[in-house]
Short mmCIF file of N, CA and C in Angstrom, two decimals:
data_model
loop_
_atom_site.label_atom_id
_atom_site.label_comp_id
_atom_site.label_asym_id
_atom_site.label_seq_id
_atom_site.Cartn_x
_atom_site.Cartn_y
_atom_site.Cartn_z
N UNK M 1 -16.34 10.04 23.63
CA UNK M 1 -15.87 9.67 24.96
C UNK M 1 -16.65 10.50 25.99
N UNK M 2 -17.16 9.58 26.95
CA UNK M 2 -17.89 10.54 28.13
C UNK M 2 -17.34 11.82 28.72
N UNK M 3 -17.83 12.35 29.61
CA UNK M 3 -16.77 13.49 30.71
C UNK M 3 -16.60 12.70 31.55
N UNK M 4 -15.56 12.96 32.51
CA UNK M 4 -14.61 12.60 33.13
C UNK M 4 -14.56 13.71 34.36
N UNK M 5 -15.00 13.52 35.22
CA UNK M 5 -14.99 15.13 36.89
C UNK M 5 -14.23 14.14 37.51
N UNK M 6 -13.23 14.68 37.81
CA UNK M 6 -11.99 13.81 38.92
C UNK M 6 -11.72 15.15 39.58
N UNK M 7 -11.12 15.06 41.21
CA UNK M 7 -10.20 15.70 41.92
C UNK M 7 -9.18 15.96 41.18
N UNK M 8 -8.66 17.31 41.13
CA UNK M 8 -7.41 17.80 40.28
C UNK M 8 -6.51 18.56 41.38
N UNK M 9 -5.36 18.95 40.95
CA UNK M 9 -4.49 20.05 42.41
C UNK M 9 -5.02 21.50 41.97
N UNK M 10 -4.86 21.81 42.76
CA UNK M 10 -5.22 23.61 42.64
C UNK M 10 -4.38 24.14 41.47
N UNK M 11 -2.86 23.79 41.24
CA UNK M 11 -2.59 24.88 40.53
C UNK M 11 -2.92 23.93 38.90
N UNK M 12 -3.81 22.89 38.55
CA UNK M 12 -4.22 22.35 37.14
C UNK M 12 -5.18 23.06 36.57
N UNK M 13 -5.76 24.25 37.87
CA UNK M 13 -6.92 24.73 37.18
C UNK M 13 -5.95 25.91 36.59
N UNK M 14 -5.06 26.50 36.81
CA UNK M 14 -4.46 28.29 36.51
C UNK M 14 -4.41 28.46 34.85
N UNK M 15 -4.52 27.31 33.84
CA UNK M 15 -4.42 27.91 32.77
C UNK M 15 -6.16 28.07 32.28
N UNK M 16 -6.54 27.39 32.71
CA UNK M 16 -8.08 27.60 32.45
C UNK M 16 -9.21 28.68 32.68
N UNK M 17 -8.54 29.16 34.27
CA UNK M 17 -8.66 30.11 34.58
C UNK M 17 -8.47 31.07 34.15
N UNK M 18 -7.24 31.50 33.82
CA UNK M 18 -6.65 32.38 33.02
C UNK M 18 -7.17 32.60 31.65
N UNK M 19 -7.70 31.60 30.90
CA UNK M 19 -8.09 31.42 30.08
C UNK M 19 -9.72 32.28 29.57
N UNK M 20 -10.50 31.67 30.87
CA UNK M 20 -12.15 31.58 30.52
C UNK M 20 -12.18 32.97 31.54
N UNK M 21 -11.85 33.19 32.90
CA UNK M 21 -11.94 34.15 33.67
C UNK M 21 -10.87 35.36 33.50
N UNK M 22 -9.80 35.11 33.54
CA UNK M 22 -8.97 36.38 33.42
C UNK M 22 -8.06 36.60 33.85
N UNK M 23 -8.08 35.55 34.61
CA UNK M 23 -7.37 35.64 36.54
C UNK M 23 -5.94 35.33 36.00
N UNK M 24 -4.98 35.96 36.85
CA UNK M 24 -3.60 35.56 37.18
C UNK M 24 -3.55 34.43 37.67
N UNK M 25 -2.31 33.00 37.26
CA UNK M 25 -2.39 31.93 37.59
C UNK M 25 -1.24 32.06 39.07
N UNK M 26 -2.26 32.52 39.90
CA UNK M 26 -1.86 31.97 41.14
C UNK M 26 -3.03 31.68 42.27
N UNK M 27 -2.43 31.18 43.39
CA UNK M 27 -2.78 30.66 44.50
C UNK M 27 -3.57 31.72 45.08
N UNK M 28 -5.38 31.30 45.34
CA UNK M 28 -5.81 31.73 46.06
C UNK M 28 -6.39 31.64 47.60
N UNK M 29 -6.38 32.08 48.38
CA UNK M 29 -6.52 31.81 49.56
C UNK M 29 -7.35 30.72 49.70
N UNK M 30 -6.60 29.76 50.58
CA UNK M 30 -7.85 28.39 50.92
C UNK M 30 -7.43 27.31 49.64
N UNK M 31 -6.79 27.55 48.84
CA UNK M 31 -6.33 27.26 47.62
C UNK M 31 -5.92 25.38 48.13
N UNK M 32 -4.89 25.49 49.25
CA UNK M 32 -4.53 24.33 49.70
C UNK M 32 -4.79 24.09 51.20
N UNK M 33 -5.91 24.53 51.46
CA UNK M 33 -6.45 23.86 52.99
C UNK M 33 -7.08 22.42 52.40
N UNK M 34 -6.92 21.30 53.69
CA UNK M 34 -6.88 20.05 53.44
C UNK M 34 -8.74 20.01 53.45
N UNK M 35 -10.02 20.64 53.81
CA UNK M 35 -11.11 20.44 53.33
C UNK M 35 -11.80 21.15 52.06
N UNK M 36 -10.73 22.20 51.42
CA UNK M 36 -10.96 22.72 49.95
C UNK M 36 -10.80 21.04 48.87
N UNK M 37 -12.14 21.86 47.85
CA UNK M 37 -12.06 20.15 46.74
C UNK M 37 -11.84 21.36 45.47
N UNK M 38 -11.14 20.92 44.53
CA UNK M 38 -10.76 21.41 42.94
C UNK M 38 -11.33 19.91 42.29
N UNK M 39 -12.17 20.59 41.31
CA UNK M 39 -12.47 19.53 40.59
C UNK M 39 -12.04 19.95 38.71
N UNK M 40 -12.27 19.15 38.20
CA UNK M 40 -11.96 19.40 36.70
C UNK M 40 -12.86 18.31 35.76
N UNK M 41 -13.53 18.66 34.74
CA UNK M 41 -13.81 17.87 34.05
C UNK M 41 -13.22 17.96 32.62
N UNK M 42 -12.54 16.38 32.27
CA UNK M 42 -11.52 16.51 31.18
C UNK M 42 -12.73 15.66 30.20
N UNK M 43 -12.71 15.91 29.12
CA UNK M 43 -12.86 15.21 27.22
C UNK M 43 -11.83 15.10 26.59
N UNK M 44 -11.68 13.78 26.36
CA UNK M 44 -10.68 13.13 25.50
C UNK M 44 -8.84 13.99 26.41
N UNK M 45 -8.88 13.80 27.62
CA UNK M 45 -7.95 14.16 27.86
C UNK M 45 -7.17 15.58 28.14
N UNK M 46 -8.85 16.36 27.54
CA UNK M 46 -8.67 17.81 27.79
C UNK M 46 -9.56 18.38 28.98
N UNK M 47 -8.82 19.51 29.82
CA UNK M 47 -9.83 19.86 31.01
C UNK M 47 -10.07 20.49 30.39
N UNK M 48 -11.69 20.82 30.73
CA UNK M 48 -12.56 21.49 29.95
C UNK M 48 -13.16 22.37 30.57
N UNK M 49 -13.45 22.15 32.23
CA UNK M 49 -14.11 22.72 32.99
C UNK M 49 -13.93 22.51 34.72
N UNK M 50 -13.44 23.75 34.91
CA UNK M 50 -12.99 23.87 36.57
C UNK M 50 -14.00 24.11 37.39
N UNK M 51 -13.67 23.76 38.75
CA UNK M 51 -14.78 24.58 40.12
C UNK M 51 -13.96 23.89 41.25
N UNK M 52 -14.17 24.98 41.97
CA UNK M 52 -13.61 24.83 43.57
C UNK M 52 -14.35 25.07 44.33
N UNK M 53 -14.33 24.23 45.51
CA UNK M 53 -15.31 24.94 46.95
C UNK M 53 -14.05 24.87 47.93
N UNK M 54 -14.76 26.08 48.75
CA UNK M 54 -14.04 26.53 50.39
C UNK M 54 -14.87 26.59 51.31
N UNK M 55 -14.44 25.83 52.53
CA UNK M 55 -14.98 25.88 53.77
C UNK M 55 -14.77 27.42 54.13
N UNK M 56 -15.37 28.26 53.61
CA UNK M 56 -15.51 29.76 53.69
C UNK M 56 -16.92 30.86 54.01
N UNK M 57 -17.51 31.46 54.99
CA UNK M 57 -18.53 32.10 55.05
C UNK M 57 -18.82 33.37 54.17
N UNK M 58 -20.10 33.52 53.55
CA UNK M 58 -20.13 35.11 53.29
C UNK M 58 -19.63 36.32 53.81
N UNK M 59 -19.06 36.66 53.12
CA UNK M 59 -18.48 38.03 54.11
C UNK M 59 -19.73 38.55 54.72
N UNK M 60 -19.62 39.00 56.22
CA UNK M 60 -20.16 39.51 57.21
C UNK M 60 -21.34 38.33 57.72
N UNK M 61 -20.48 37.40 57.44
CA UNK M 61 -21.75 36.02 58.42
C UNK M 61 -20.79 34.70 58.87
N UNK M 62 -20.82 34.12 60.04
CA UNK M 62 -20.21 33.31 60.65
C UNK M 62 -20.71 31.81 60.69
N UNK M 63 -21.41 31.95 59.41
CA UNK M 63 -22.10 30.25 58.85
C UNK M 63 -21.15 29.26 58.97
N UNK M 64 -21.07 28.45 59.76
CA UNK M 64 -19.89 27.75 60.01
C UNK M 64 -20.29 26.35 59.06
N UNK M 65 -21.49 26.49 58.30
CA UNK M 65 -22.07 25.21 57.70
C UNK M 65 -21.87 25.63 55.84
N UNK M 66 -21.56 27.42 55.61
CA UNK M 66 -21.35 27.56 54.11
C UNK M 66 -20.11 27.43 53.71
N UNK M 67 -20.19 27.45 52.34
CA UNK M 67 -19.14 26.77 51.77
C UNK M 67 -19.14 27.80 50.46
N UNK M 68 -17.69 28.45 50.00
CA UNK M 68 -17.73 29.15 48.69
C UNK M 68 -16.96 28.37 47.39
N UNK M 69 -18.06 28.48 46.66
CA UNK M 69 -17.70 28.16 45.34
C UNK M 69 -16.78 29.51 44.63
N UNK M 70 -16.09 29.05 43.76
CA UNK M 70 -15.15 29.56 43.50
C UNK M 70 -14.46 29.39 42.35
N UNK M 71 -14.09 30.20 41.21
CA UNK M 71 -13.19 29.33 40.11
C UNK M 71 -13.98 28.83 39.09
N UNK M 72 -15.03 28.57 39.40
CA UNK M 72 -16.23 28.13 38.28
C UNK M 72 -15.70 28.69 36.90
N UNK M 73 -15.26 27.65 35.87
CA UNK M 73 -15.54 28.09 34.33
C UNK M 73 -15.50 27.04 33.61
N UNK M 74 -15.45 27.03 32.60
CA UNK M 74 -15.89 25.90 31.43
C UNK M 74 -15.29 26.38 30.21
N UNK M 75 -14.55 26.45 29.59
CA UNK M 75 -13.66 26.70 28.08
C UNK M 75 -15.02 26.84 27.31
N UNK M 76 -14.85 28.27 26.39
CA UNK M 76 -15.79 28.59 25.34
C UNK M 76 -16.92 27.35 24.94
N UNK M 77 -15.83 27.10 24.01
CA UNK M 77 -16.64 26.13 22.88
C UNK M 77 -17.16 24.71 23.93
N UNK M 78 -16.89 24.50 25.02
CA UNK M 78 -17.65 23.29 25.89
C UNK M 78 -18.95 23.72 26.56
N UNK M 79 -19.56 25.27 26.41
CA UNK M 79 -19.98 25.77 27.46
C UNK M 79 -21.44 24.87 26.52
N UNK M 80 -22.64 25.08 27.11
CA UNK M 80 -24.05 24.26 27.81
C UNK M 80 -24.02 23.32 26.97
N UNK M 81 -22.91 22.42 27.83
CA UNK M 81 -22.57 21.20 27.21
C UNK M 81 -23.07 19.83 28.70
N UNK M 82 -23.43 20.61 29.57
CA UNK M 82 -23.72 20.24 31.01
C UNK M 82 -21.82 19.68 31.69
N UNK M 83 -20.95 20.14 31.45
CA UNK M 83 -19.56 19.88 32.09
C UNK M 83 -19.84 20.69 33.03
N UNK M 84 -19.93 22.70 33.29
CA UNK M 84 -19.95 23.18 33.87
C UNK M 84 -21.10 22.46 35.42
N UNK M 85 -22.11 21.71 35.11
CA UNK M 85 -22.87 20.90 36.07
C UNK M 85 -22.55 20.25 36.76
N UNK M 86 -21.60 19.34 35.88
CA UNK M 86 -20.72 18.32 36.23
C UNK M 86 -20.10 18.38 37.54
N UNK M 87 -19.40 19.56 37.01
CA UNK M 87 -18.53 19.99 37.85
C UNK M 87 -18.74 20.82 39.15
N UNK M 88 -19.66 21.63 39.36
CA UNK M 88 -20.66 22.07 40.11
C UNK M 88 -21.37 20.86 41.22
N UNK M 89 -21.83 19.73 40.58
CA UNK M 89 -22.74 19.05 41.28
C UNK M 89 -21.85 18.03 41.92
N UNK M 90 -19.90 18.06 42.09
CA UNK M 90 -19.47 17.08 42.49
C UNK M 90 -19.26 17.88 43.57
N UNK M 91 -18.98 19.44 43.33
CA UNK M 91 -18.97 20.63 44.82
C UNK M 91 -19.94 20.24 45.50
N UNK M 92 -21.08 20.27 45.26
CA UNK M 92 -22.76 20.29 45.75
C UNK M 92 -22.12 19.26 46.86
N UNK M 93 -21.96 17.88 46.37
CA UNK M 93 -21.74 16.32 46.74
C UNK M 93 -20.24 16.49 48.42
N UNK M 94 -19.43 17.30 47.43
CA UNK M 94 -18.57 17.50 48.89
C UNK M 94 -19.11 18.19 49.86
N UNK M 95 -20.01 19.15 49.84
CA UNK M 95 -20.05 19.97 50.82
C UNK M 95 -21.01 19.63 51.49
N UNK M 96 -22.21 18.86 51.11
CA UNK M 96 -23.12 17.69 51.53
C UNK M 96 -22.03 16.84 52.58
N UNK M 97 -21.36 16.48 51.46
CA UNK M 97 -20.39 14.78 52.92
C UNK M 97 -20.01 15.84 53.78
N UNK M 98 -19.73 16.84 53.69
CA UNK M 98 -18.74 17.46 54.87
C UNK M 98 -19.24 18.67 55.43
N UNK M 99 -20.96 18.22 55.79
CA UNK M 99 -21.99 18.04 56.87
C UNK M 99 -22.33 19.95 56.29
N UNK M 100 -21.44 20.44 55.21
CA UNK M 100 -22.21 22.08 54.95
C UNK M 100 -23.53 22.09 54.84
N UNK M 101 -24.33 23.15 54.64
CA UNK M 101 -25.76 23.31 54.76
C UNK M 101 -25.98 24.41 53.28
N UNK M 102 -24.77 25.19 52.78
CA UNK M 102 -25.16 25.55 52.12
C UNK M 102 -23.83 26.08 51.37
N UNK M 103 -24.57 26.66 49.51
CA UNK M 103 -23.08 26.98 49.24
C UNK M 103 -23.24 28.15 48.65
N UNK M 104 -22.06 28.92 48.71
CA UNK M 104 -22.52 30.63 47.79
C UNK M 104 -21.45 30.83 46.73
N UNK M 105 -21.44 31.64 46.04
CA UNK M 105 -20.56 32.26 45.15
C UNK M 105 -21.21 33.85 44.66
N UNK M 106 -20.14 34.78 44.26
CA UNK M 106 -20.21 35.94 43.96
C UNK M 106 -19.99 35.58 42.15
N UNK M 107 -20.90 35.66 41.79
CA UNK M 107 -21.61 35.64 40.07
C UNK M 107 -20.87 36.56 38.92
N UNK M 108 -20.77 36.16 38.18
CA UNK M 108 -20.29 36.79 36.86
C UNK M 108 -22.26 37.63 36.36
N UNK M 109 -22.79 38.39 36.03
CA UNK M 109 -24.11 38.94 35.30
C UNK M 109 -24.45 37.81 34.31
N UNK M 110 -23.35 37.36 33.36
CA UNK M 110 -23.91 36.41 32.81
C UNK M 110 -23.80 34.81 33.36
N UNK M 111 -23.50 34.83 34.33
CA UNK M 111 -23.54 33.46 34.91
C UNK M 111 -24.69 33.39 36.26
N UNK M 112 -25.44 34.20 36.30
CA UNK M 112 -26.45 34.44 36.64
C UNK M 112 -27.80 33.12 36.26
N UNK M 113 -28.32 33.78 35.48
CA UNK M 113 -29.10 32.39 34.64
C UNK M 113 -28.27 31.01 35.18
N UNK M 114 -27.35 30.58 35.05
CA UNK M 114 -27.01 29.07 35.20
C UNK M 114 -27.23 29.22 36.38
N UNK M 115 -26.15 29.30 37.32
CA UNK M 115 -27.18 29.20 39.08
C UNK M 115 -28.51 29.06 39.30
N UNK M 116 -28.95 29.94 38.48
CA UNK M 116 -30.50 30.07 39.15
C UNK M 116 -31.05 28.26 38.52
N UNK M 117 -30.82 28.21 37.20
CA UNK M 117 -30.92 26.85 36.57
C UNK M 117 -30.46 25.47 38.16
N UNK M 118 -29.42 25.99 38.39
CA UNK M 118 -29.70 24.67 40.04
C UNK M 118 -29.81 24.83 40.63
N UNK M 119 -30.65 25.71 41.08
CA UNK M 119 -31.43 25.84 42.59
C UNK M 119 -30.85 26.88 43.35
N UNK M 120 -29.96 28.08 42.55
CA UNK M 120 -29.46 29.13 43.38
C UNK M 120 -30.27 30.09 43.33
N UNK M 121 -30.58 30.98 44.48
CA UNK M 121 -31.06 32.43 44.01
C UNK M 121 -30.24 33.47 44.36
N UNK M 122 -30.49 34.30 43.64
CA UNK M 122 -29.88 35.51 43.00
C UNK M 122 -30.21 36.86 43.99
N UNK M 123 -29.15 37.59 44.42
CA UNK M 123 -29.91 38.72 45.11
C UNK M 123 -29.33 39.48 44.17
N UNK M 124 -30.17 40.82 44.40
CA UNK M 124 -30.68 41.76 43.31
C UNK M 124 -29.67 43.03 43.20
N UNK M 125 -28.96 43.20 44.48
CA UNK M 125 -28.20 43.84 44.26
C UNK M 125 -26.69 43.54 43.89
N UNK M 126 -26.20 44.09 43.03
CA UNK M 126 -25.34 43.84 42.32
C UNK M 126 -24.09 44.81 42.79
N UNK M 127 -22.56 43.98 43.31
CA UNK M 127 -21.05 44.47 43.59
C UNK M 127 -20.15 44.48 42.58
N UNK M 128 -19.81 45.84 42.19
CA UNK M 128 -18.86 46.33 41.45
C UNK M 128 -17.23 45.36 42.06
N UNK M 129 -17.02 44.39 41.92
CA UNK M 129 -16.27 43.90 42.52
C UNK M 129 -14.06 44.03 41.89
N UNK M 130 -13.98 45.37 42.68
CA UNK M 130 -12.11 45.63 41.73
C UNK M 130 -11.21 44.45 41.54
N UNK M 131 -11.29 45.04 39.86
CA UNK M 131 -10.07 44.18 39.42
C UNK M 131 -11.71 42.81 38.71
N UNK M 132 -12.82 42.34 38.94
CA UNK M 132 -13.35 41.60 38.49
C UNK M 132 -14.78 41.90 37.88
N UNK M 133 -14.74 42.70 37.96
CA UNK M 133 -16.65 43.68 37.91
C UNK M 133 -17.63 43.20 38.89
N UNK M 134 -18.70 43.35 37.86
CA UNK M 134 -20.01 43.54 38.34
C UNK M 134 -20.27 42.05 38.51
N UNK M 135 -20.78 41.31 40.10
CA UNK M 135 -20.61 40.33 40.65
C UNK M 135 -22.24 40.26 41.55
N UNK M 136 -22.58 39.30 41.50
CA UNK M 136 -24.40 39.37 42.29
C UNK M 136 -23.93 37.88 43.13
N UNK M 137 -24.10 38.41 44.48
CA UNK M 137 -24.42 37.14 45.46
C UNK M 137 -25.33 35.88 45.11
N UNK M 138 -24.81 35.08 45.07
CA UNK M 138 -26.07 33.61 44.85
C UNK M 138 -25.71 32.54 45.86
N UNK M 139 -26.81 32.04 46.01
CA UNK M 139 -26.49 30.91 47.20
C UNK M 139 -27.77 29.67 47.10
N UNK M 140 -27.75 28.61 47.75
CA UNK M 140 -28.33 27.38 47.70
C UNK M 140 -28.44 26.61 49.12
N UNK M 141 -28.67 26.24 49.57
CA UNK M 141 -29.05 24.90 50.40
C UNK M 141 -27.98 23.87 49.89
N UNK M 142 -28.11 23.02 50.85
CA UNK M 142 -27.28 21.52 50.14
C UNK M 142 -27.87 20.90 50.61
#
């Protein structure tokens, strides 16, 4: 059976999350503003792989055109299965319609490599980020 990336509610991603990232299943800021998108890609009925974007700027910049990705994960055994893309490239697609210019996220070290794989680059210095670690700025165009 193909994948499946549909709009999901914010709180369908919390066990997944919890799961692949670590995170406590709750509500994060922007979580339910009406231009935030949650996406999910399900197999055979299972979500397999989350991502969220926010009409949100880099901290210390007033880009009124970026957009943060957010939530990004993909369950173990699905990972470079291209779902995590999937799911990624339907963010890309919203933040395009809804005229953004560009999108960022604060990186896992090993999720590094995949960004760069679609067109993100990587800055070099690397944020000890509490409570989540070691986190590297990446960002893109749309």
């Amino acid at each position: 059976m193909p994948a499946e990336c549909r709009v999901i509610d914010y709180s369908d991603q919390y066990p997944l999350r919890a799961t692949v990232l670590g995170q406590a299943a709750s509500p994060k800021p922007g979580d339910d503003a009406p231009d935030t998108l949650h996406v999910g890609v399900y197999i055979d009925g299972q979500l397999v792989s989350i991502a969220s974007v926010y009409h949100e700027p880099p901290p210390d910049s007033t880009d009124a055109g970026a957009w943060r990705l957010r939530g990004m994960a993909t369950l173990p055994d699905a990972q470079g299965k291209g779902y995590g893309r999937l799911a990624l490239s339907r963010c890309i697609d919203h933040v395009r319609a809804s005229a953004g210019t560009r999108i960022w996220c604060n990186a896992r070290a090993g999720a590094v490599d995949f960004y760069r794989a679609l067109g993100f680059s990587a800055h070099a210095n690397a944020q000890d980020v509490p409570g989540h670690g070691i986190r590297y700025y990446c960002e893109r165009p749309v």
